[in-house]
Coordinates of C-alpha atoms in Angstrom, one line a residue:
X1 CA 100.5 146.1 49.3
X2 CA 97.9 143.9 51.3
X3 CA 97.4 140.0 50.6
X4 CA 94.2 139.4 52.2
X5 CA 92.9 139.4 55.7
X6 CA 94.3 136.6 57.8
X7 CA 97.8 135.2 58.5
X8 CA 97.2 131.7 57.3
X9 CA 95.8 132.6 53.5
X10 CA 96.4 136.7 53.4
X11 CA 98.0 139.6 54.7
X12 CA 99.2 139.1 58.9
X13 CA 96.7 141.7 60.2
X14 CA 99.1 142.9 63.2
X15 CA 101.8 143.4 60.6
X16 CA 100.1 145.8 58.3
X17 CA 98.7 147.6 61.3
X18 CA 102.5 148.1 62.5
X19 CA 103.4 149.2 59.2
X20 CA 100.3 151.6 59.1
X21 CA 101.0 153.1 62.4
X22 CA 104.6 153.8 62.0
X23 CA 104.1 155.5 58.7
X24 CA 101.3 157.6 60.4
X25 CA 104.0 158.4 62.7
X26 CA 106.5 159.0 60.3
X27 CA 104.0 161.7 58.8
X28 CA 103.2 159.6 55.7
X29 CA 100.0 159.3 53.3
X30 CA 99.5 156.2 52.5
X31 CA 97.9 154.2 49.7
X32 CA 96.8 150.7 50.1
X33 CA 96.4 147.7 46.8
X34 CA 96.0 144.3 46.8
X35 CA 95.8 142.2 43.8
X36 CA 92.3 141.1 42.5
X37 CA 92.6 137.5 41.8
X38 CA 90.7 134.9 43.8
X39 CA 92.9 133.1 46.8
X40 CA 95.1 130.3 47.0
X41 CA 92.7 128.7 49.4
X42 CA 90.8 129.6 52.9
X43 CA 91.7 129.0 55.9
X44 CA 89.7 128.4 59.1
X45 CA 91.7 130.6 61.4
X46 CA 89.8 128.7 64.3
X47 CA 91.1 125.4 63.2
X48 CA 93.9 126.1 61.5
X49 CA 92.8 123.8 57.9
X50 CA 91.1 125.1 55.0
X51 CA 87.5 125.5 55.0
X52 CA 86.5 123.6 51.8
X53 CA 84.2 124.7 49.4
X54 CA 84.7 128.4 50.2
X55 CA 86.1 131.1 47.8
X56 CA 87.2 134.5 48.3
X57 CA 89.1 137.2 46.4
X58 CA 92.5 139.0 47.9
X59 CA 91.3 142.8 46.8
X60 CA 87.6 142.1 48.6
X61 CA 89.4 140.3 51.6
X62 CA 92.1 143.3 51.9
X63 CA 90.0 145.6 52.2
X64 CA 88.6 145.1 55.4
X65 CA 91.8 146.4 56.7
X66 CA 92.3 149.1 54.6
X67 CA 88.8 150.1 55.7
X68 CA 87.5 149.7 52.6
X69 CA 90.1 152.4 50.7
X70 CA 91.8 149.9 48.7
X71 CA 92.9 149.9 45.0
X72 CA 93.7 147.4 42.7
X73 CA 97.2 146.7 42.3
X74 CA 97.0 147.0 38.3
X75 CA 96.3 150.8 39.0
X76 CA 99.8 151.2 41.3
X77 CA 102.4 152.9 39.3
X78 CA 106.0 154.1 40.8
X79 CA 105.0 158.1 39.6
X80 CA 102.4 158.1 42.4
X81 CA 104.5 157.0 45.2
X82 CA 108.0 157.5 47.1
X83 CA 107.9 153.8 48.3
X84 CA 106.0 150.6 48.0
X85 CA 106.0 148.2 51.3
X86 CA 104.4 144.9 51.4
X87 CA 103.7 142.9 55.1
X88 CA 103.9 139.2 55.7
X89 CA 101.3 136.6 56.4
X90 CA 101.3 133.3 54.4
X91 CA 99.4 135.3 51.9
X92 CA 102.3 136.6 50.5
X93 CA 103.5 133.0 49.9
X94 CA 100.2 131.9 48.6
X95 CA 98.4 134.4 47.0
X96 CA 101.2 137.3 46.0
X97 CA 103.3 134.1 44.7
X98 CA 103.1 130.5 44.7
X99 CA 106.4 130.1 47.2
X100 CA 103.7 128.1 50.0
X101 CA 103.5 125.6 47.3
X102 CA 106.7 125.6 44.6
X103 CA 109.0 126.7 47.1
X104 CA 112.4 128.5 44.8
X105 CA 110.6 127.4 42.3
X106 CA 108.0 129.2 42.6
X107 CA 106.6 132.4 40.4
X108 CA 105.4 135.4 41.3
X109 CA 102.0 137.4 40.5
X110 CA 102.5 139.7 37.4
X111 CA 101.7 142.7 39.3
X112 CA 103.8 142.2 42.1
X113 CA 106.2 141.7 39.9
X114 CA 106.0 144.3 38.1
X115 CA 105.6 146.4 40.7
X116 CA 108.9 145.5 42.5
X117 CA 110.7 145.9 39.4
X118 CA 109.6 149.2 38.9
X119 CA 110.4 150.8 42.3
X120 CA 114.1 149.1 41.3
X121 CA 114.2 150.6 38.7
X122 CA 113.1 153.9 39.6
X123 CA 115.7 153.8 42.5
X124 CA 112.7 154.0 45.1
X125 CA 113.3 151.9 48.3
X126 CA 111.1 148.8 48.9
X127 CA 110.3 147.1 52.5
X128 CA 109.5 144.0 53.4
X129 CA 108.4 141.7 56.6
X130 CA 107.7 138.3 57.7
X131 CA 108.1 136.4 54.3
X132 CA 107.3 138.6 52.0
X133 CA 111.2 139.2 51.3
X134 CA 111.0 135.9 49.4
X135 CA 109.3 138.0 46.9
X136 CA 112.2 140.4 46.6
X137 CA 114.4 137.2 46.4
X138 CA 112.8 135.8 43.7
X139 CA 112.4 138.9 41.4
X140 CA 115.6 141.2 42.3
X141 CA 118.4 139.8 41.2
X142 CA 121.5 139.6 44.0
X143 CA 119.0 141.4 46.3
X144 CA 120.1 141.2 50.5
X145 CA 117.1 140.6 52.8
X146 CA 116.5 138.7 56.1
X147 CA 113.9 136.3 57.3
X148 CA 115.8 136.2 61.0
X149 CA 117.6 133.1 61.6
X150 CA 118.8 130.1 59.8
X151 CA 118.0 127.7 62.6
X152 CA 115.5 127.1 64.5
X153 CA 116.7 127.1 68.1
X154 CA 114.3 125.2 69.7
X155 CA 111.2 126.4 68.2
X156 CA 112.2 130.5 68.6
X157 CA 112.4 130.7 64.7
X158 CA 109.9 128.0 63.1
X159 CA 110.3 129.0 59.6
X160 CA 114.2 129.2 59.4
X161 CA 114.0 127.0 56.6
X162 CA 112.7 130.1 54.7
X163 CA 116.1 131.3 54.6
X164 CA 117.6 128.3 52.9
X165 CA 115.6 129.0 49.9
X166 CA 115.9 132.3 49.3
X167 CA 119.4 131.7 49.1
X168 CA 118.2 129.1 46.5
X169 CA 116.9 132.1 44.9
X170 CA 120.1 133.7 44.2
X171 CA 119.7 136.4 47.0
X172 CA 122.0 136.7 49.7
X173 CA 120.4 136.2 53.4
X174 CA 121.7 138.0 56.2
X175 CA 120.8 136.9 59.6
X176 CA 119.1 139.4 61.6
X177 CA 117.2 139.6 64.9
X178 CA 113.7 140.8 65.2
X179 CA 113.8 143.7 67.6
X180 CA 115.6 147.0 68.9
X181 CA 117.0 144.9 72.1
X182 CA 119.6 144.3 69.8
X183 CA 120.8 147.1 68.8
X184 CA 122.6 147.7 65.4
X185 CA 121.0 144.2 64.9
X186 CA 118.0 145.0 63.0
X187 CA 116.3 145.4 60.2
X188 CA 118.4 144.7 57.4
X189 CA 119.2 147.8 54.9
X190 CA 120.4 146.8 51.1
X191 CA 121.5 149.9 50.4
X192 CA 122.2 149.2 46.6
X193 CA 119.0 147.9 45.9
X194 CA 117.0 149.8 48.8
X195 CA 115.2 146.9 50.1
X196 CA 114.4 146.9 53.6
X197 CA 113.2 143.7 55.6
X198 CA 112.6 142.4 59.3
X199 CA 111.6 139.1 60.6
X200 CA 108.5 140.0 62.4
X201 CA 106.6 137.0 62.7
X202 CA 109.2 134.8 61.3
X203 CA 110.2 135.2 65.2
X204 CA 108.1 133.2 68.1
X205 CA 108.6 136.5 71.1
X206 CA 106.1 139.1 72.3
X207 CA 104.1 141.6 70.0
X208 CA 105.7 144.2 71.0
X209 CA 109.0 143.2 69.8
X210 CA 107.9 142.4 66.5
X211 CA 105.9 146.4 66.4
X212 CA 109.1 147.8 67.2
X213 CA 111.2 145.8 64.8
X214 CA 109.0 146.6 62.0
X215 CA 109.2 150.2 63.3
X216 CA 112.4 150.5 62.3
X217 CA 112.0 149.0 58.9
X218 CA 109.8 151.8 58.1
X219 CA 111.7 154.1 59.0
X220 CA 114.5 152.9 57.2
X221 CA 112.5 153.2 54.2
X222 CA 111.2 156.5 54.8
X223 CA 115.2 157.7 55.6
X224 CA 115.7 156.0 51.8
X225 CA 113.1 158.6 50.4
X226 CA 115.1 161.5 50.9
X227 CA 111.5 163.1 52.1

């Protein structure tokens, strides 16, 4: 489930093409959706601040990684599919939910909602990076997830603040590093409620680290299948 196309205002391109990769690895077929409601806002990834004025919608934006094979989220439904997994990139905060803005207050698009409900239910495992496990926070009750750290340590984890409010959420964070040279370490598995997460970006360290730690999510939630 994609976001948009950019990490400030939509999906974190270099996430969902880890997450694409491994699950071509993994011997997957994959479906991609994205909601189609206009964004929060747009960013100018050159600058950094939003370019004002300018509209776009998260199914149309999506799409360009999805290379164009994309579906609405309305049309996912939990007979279709073994597992759901949804990358990180502020547009999960802004355009999946309002969390950017309202923080544990925040809500969560209807779809998405009822999308992660429905895998629950269904007993079908769900994975997460970045800060997309806010979303599982905020509509899984009691749900385990990670966003890394709860401190920053010097700058290594900017957004450990993230962690304090999904605890505010009633989920339970478990600190978690972001990459296989920790072994045993990484991602975190909630067995009960088969939700799988792993920092990714959350994390400042090389690419590579972050490919590999979101390897092993997806694994993890191919494992969950049973497939």
């Amino acid at each position: 489930v994609l976001s948009g196309c950019g990490v400030y205002d939509g999906t974190e391109i270099h996430e969902a093409s880890a997450v694409l990769v491994h699950l071509s690895r993994g011997g997957a077929e994959v479906q991609m959706y994205a909601p189609d409601v206009p964004q929060m806002h747009v960013i100018d990834h050159s600058k950094g601040q939003p370019a004002e004025a300018e509209s776009r919608n998260v199914l149309v934006e999506s799409a360009r990684i999805a290379r164009g094979k994309i579906t609405s989220l309305a049309k996912l439904t939990t007979a279709d599919h073994d597992a759901v997994i949804f990358p990180g990139g502020f547009g999960a905060a802004k355009n999946l939910s309002t969390f950017a803005v309202d923080g544990k207050d925040c809500k969560v698009n209807r779809e998405v909602e009822r999308v992660l409900k429905d895998f629950h239910k269904a007993g079908k495992p769900i994975g997460l990076c970045c800060i997309s496990p806010v979303l599982a926070a905020k509509v899984l009750s009691g749900a385990e997830v990670t966003v890394g750290h709860e401190e920053e340590e010097g700058g290594k984890w900017p957004y450990a603040g993230t962690a304090g409010a999904i605890k505010e959420l009633g989920a339970k964070h478990c600190v978690k590093e972001v990459t296989i040279s920790f072994p045993g370490n990484f991602p975190h598995v909630d067995t009960r409620n088969k939700v799988v997460t792993t920092p990714a970006f959350m994390c400042e360290t090389a690419l590579h680290h972050i490919f590999d730690g979101i390897g092993a999510m997806v694994k993890n939630v191919l494992k969950l299948t049973g497939k």
